[in-house]
Every structure is written in structure tokens, then in C-alpha cells.
Amino acid sequence: MTDRSRRRLIALAAMVALGGTAVAAASTQSFSVQIVGGRVKGDETLKVRKGDQVRVSLTSDQPMMLHLHGYEIEARVEPPAPALLAFKADLAGRFPVHVHTHGAGNHRAVLFIEVHP
């Protein structure tokens, strides 16, 4: 058996031992989200992997309180300064970011964060 064949066999055995899947290293995922007129400009769904460090910089043309459900994180956006949602994505699923206001439109999702296993 050649050294190259031996390395391939060892790599294959390692994948089988890990359930047949490759293990991806966690990374930092950074996003900039702009909210205009109560709506996100651009993609309304951010996608990350479980284990990632997530940083979402949020700006808005109006003051608002945002709440990331599932992670129970809040951020107050006061124009023109950006607010930051930062967390480790340790729960898989689809999580809404709601605007918390009084009256009509209270608890309306403006953004979703999907955490993939």
C-alpha cells in the first residue's frame, strides 16, 4: 500500500467515525442590515451555521426596539447610530427578529436568522 493510499484510507476511516460527515469549523459571520420605513432593505433572512459567532449591525431611519426570539436578545436602534446583535449560534432553527412597539404592528417580524446544523 502506498503512502497516498494509506492517507486516503485514514481520511475515509475518520469520516466514517464522524458519522460520514465533515466537521466545519465555527466562524464569525457579520452582517449589516438597514431598515427603512420599517422594512429591511435586501435579504430578510440571514443564514449561519450552528457554532458560528454572529454579529448583526442594524441601522434604521426611525428609533425602534428589536428582539431576537429564541436567543432573547434585544437591541435599541437610535438613528443614525447602528445597534449590534451579537451572539453564538448554539440553537438550530429559524428565529424572528421582531419590532417591539405599542399599538398596531406590535411584535412584527422584520428579519429572520436561520441557524443550520
PDB file of C-alpha atoms in Angstrom:
ATOM      1  CA  MET A   1       0.000   0.000   0.000  1.00  0.00           C
ATOM      2  CA  THR A   2       1.405   3.403  -0.969  1.00  0.00           C
ATOM      3  CA  ASP A   3       1.601   6.351   1.409  1.00  0.00           C
ATOM      4  CA  ARG A   4      -1.081   8.141  -0.649  1.00  0.00           C
ATOM      5  CA  SER A   5      -3.454   5.157  -0.422  1.00  0.00           C
ATOM      6  CA  ARG A   6      -2.789   4.894   3.313  1.00  0.00           C
ATOM      7  CA  ARG A   7      -3.654   8.610   3.822  1.00  0.00           C
ATOM      8  CA  ARG A   8      -6.890   8.203   1.852  1.00  0.00           C
ATOM      9  CA  LEU A   9      -7.837   5.163   3.926  1.00  0.00           C
ATOM     10  CA  ILE A  10      -7.164   7.039   7.170  1.00  0.00           C
ATOM     11  CA  ALA A  11      -9.233  10.030   5.966  1.00  0.00           C
ATOM     12  CA  LEU A  12     -12.109   7.720   4.984  1.00  0.00           C
ATOM     13  CA  ALA A  13     -11.977   5.954   8.367  1.00  0.00           C
ATOM     14  CA  ALA A  14     -12.082   9.325  10.136  1.00  0.00           C
ATOM     15  CA  MET A  15     -15.172  10.386   8.139  1.00  0.00           C
ATOM     16  CA  VAL A  16     -16.927   7.112   8.960  1.00  0.00           C
ATOM     17  CA  ALA A  17     -16.082   7.563  12.642  1.00  0.00           C
ATOM     18  CA  LEU A  18     -17.631  11.052  12.496  1.00  0.00           C
ATOM     19  CA  GLY A  19     -20.871   9.751  11.043  1.00  0.00           C
ATOM     20  CA  GLY A  20     -19.869  10.215   7.420  1.00  0.00           C
ATOM     21  CA  THR A  21     -19.909  13.991   7.557  1.00  0.00           C
ATOM     22  CA  ALA A  22     -17.155  16.524   7.504  1.00  0.00           C
ATOM     23  CA  VAL A  23     -16.927  18.805  10.519  1.00  0.00           C
ATOM     24  CA  ALA A  24     -16.917  22.502   9.619  1.00  0.00           C
ATOM     25  CA  ALA A  25     -15.073  24.899  11.863  1.00  0.00           C
ATOM     26  CA  ALA A  26     -17.146  27.626  13.503  1.00  0.00           C
ATOM     27  CA  SER A  27     -16.507  31.118  12.227  1.00  0.00           C
ATOM     28  CA  THR A  28     -17.638  34.695  12.748  1.00  0.00           C
ATOM     29  CA  GLN A  29     -20.471  35.790  10.463  1.00  0.00           C
ATOM     30  CA  SER A  30     -21.004  39.562  10.202  1.00  0.00           C
ATOM     31  CA  PHE A  31     -23.987  41.264   8.581  1.00  0.00           C
ATOM     32  CA  SER A  32     -25.084  44.866   8.042  1.00  0.00           C
ATOM     33  CA  VAL A  33     -28.847  45.320   7.933  1.00  0.00           C
ATOM     34  CA  GLN A  34     -30.578  48.564   7.010  1.00  0.00           C
ATOM     35  CA  ILE A  35     -34.230  49.091   7.959  1.00  0.00           C
ATOM     36  CA  VAL A  36     -36.121  51.814   6.074  1.00  0.00           C
ATOM     37  CA  GLY A  37     -39.789  52.515   6.653  1.00  0.00           C
ATOM     38  CA  GLY A  38     -39.982  49.530   8.993  1.00  0.00           C
ATOM     39  CA  ARG A  39     -38.727  47.077   6.342  1.00  0.00           C
ATOM     40  CA  VAL A  40     -35.336  45.504   5.704  1.00  0.00           C
ATOM     41  CA  LYS A  41     -33.607  46.641   2.523  1.00  0.00           C
ATOM     42  CA  GLY A  42     -32.315  43.478   0.878  1.00  0.00           C
ATOM     43  CA  ASP A  43     -32.497  39.899   2.086  1.00  0.00           C
ATOM     44  CA  GLU A  44     -34.823  39.390   5.058  1.00  0.00           C
ATOM     45  CA  THR A  45     -33.214  36.071   6.045  1.00  0.00           C
ATOM     46  CA  LEU A  46     -29.659  35.714   7.357  1.00  0.00           C
ATOM     47  CA  LYS A  47     -28.179  32.199   7.271  1.00  0.00           C
ATOM     48  CA  VAL A  48     -25.459  30.938   9.607  1.00  0.00           C
ATOM     49  CA  ARG A  49     -24.170  27.611  10.903  1.00  0.00           C
ATOM     50  CA  LYS A  50     -24.582  26.262  14.412  1.00  0.00           C
ATOM     51  CA  GLY A  51     -21.498  27.213  16.422  1.00  0.00           C
ATOM     52  CA  ASP A  52     -20.851  30.455  14.495  1.00  0.00           C
ATOM     53  CA  GLN A  53     -20.328  33.751  16.258  1.00  0.00           C
ATOM     54  CA  VAL A  54     -22.925  36.106  14.740  1.00  0.00           C
ATOM     55  CA  ARG A  55     -22.695  39.894  14.565  1.00  0.00           C
ATOM     56  CA  VAL A  56     -25.581  41.846  13.043  1.00  0.00           C
ATOM     57  CA  SER A  57     -25.133  45.613  12.739  1.00  0.00           C
ATOM     58  CA  LEU A  58     -28.554  47.270  12.424  1.00  0.00           C
ATOM     59  CA  THR A  59     -29.435  50.771  11.261  1.00  0.00           C
ATOM     60  CA  SER A  60     -32.874  52.298  10.868  1.00  0.00           C
ATOM     61  CA  ASP A  61     -34.444  55.543   9.730  1.00  0.00           C
ATOM     62  CA  GLN A  62     -36.586  55.521  12.885  1.00  0.00           C
ATOM     63  CA  PRO A  63     -36.000  54.544  16.517  1.00  0.00           C
ATOM     64  CA  MET A  64     -37.080  51.013  17.398  1.00  0.00           C
ATOM     65  CA  MET A  65     -36.553  48.161  19.833  1.00  0.00           C
ATOM     66  CA  LEU A  66     -35.686  44.853  18.165  1.00  0.00           C
ATOM     67  CA  HIS A  67     -35.934  41.451  19.833  1.00  0.00           C
ATOM     68  CA  LEU A  68     -34.323  38.227  18.580  1.00  0.00           C
ATOM     69  CA  HIS A  69     -36.669  35.473  19.712  1.00  0.00           C
ATOM     70  CA  GLY A  70     -35.188  32.161  20.810  1.00  0.00           C
ATOM     71  CA  TYR A  71     -31.989  33.874  21.933  1.00  0.00           C
ATOM     72  CA  GLU A  72     -33.838  36.545  23.948  1.00  0.00           C
ATOM     73  CA  ILE A  73     -31.578  39.393  22.836  1.00  0.00           C
ATOM     74  CA  GLU A  74     -32.771  42.979  22.447  1.00  0.00           C
ATOM     75  CA  ALA A  75     -31.215  45.911  20.657  1.00  0.00           C
ATOM     76  CA  ARG A  76     -32.387  49.529  20.649  1.00  0.00           C
ATOM     77  CA  VAL A  77     -31.773  51.258  17.336  1.00  0.00           C
ATOM     78  CA  GLU A  78     -31.443  55.042  17.617  1.00  0.00           C
ATOM     79  CA  PRO A  79     -30.743  56.694  14.247  1.00  0.00           C
ATOM     80  CA  PRO A  80     -28.227  57.377  12.936  1.00  0.00           C
ATOM     81  CA  ALA A  81     -26.129  55.129  15.221  1.00  0.00           C
ATOM     82  CA  PRO A  82     -26.078  51.389  14.488  1.00  0.00           C
ATOM     83  CA  ALA A  83     -27.136  48.810  17.079  1.00  0.00           C
ATOM     84  CA  LEU A  84     -25.492  45.419  17.424  1.00  0.00           C
ATOM     85  CA  LEU A  85     -26.981  41.964  17.899  1.00  0.00           C
ATOM     86  CA  ALA A  86     -24.119  39.632  18.822  1.00  0.00           C
ATOM     87  CA  PHE A  87     -24.451  36.011  19.922  1.00  0.00           C
ATOM     88  CA  LYS A  88     -23.143  32.488  19.492  1.00  0.00           C
ATOM     89  CA  ALA A  89     -25.468  30.468  17.268  1.00  0.00           C
ATOM     90  CA  ASP A  90     -25.886  27.491  19.573  1.00  0.00           C
ATOM     91  CA  LEU A  91     -29.559  26.762  18.788  1.00  0.00           C
ATOM     92  CA  ALA A  92     -30.579  25.476  15.347  1.00  0.00           C
ATOM     93  CA  GLY A  93     -33.769  26.786  13.776  1.00  0.00           C
ATOM     94  CA  ARG A  94     -35.412  29.846  12.232  1.00  0.00           C
ATOM     95  CA  PHE A  95     -35.612  32.802  14.613  1.00  0.00           C
ATOM     96  CA  PRO A  96     -37.571  36.011  14.003  1.00  0.00           C
ATOM     97  CA  VAL A  97     -36.337  39.478  14.871  1.00  0.00           C
ATOM     98  CA  HIS A  98     -39.425  41.435  15.931  1.00  0.00           C
ATOM     99  CA  VAL A  99     -40.022  45.130  16.303  1.00  0.00           C
ATOM    100  CA  HIS A 100     -41.456  45.804  19.751  1.00  0.00           C
ATOM    101  CA  THR A 101     -43.756  48.815  19.649  1.00  0.00           C
ATOM    102  CA  HIS A 102     -47.015  49.927  21.191  1.00  0.00           C
ATOM    103  CA  GLY A 103     -50.234  49.761  19.206  1.00  0.00           C
ATOM    104  CA  ALA A 104     -50.754  48.438  15.683  1.00  0.00           C
ATOM    105  CA  GLY A 105     -47.873  46.419  14.243  1.00  0.00           C
ATOM    106  CA  ASN A 106     -46.569  45.410  17.673  1.00  0.00           C
ATOM    107  CA  HIS A 107     -44.421  42.319  17.552  1.00  0.00           C
ATOM    108  CA  ARG A 108     -43.959  42.350  13.757  1.00  0.00           C
ATOM    109  CA  ALA A 109     -41.055  40.312  12.316  1.00  0.00           C
ATOM    110  CA  VAL A 110     -38.704  42.360  10.134  1.00  0.00           C
ATOM    111  CA  LEU A 111     -35.874  39.853   9.844  1.00  0.00           C
ATOM    112  CA  PHE A 112     -35.207  36.135  10.273  1.00  0.00           C
ATOM    113  CA  ILE A 113     -31.996  34.407  11.311  1.00  0.00           C
ATOM    114  CA  GLU A 114     -31.665  30.774  10.255  1.00  0.00           C
ATOM    115  CA  VAL A 115     -29.179  28.652  12.161  1.00  0.00           C
ATOM    116  CA  HIS A 116     -28.354  25.494  10.215  1.00  0.00           C
ATOM    117  CA  PRO A 117     -26.919  22.392  11.923  1.00  0.00           C
TER     118      PRO A 117
END
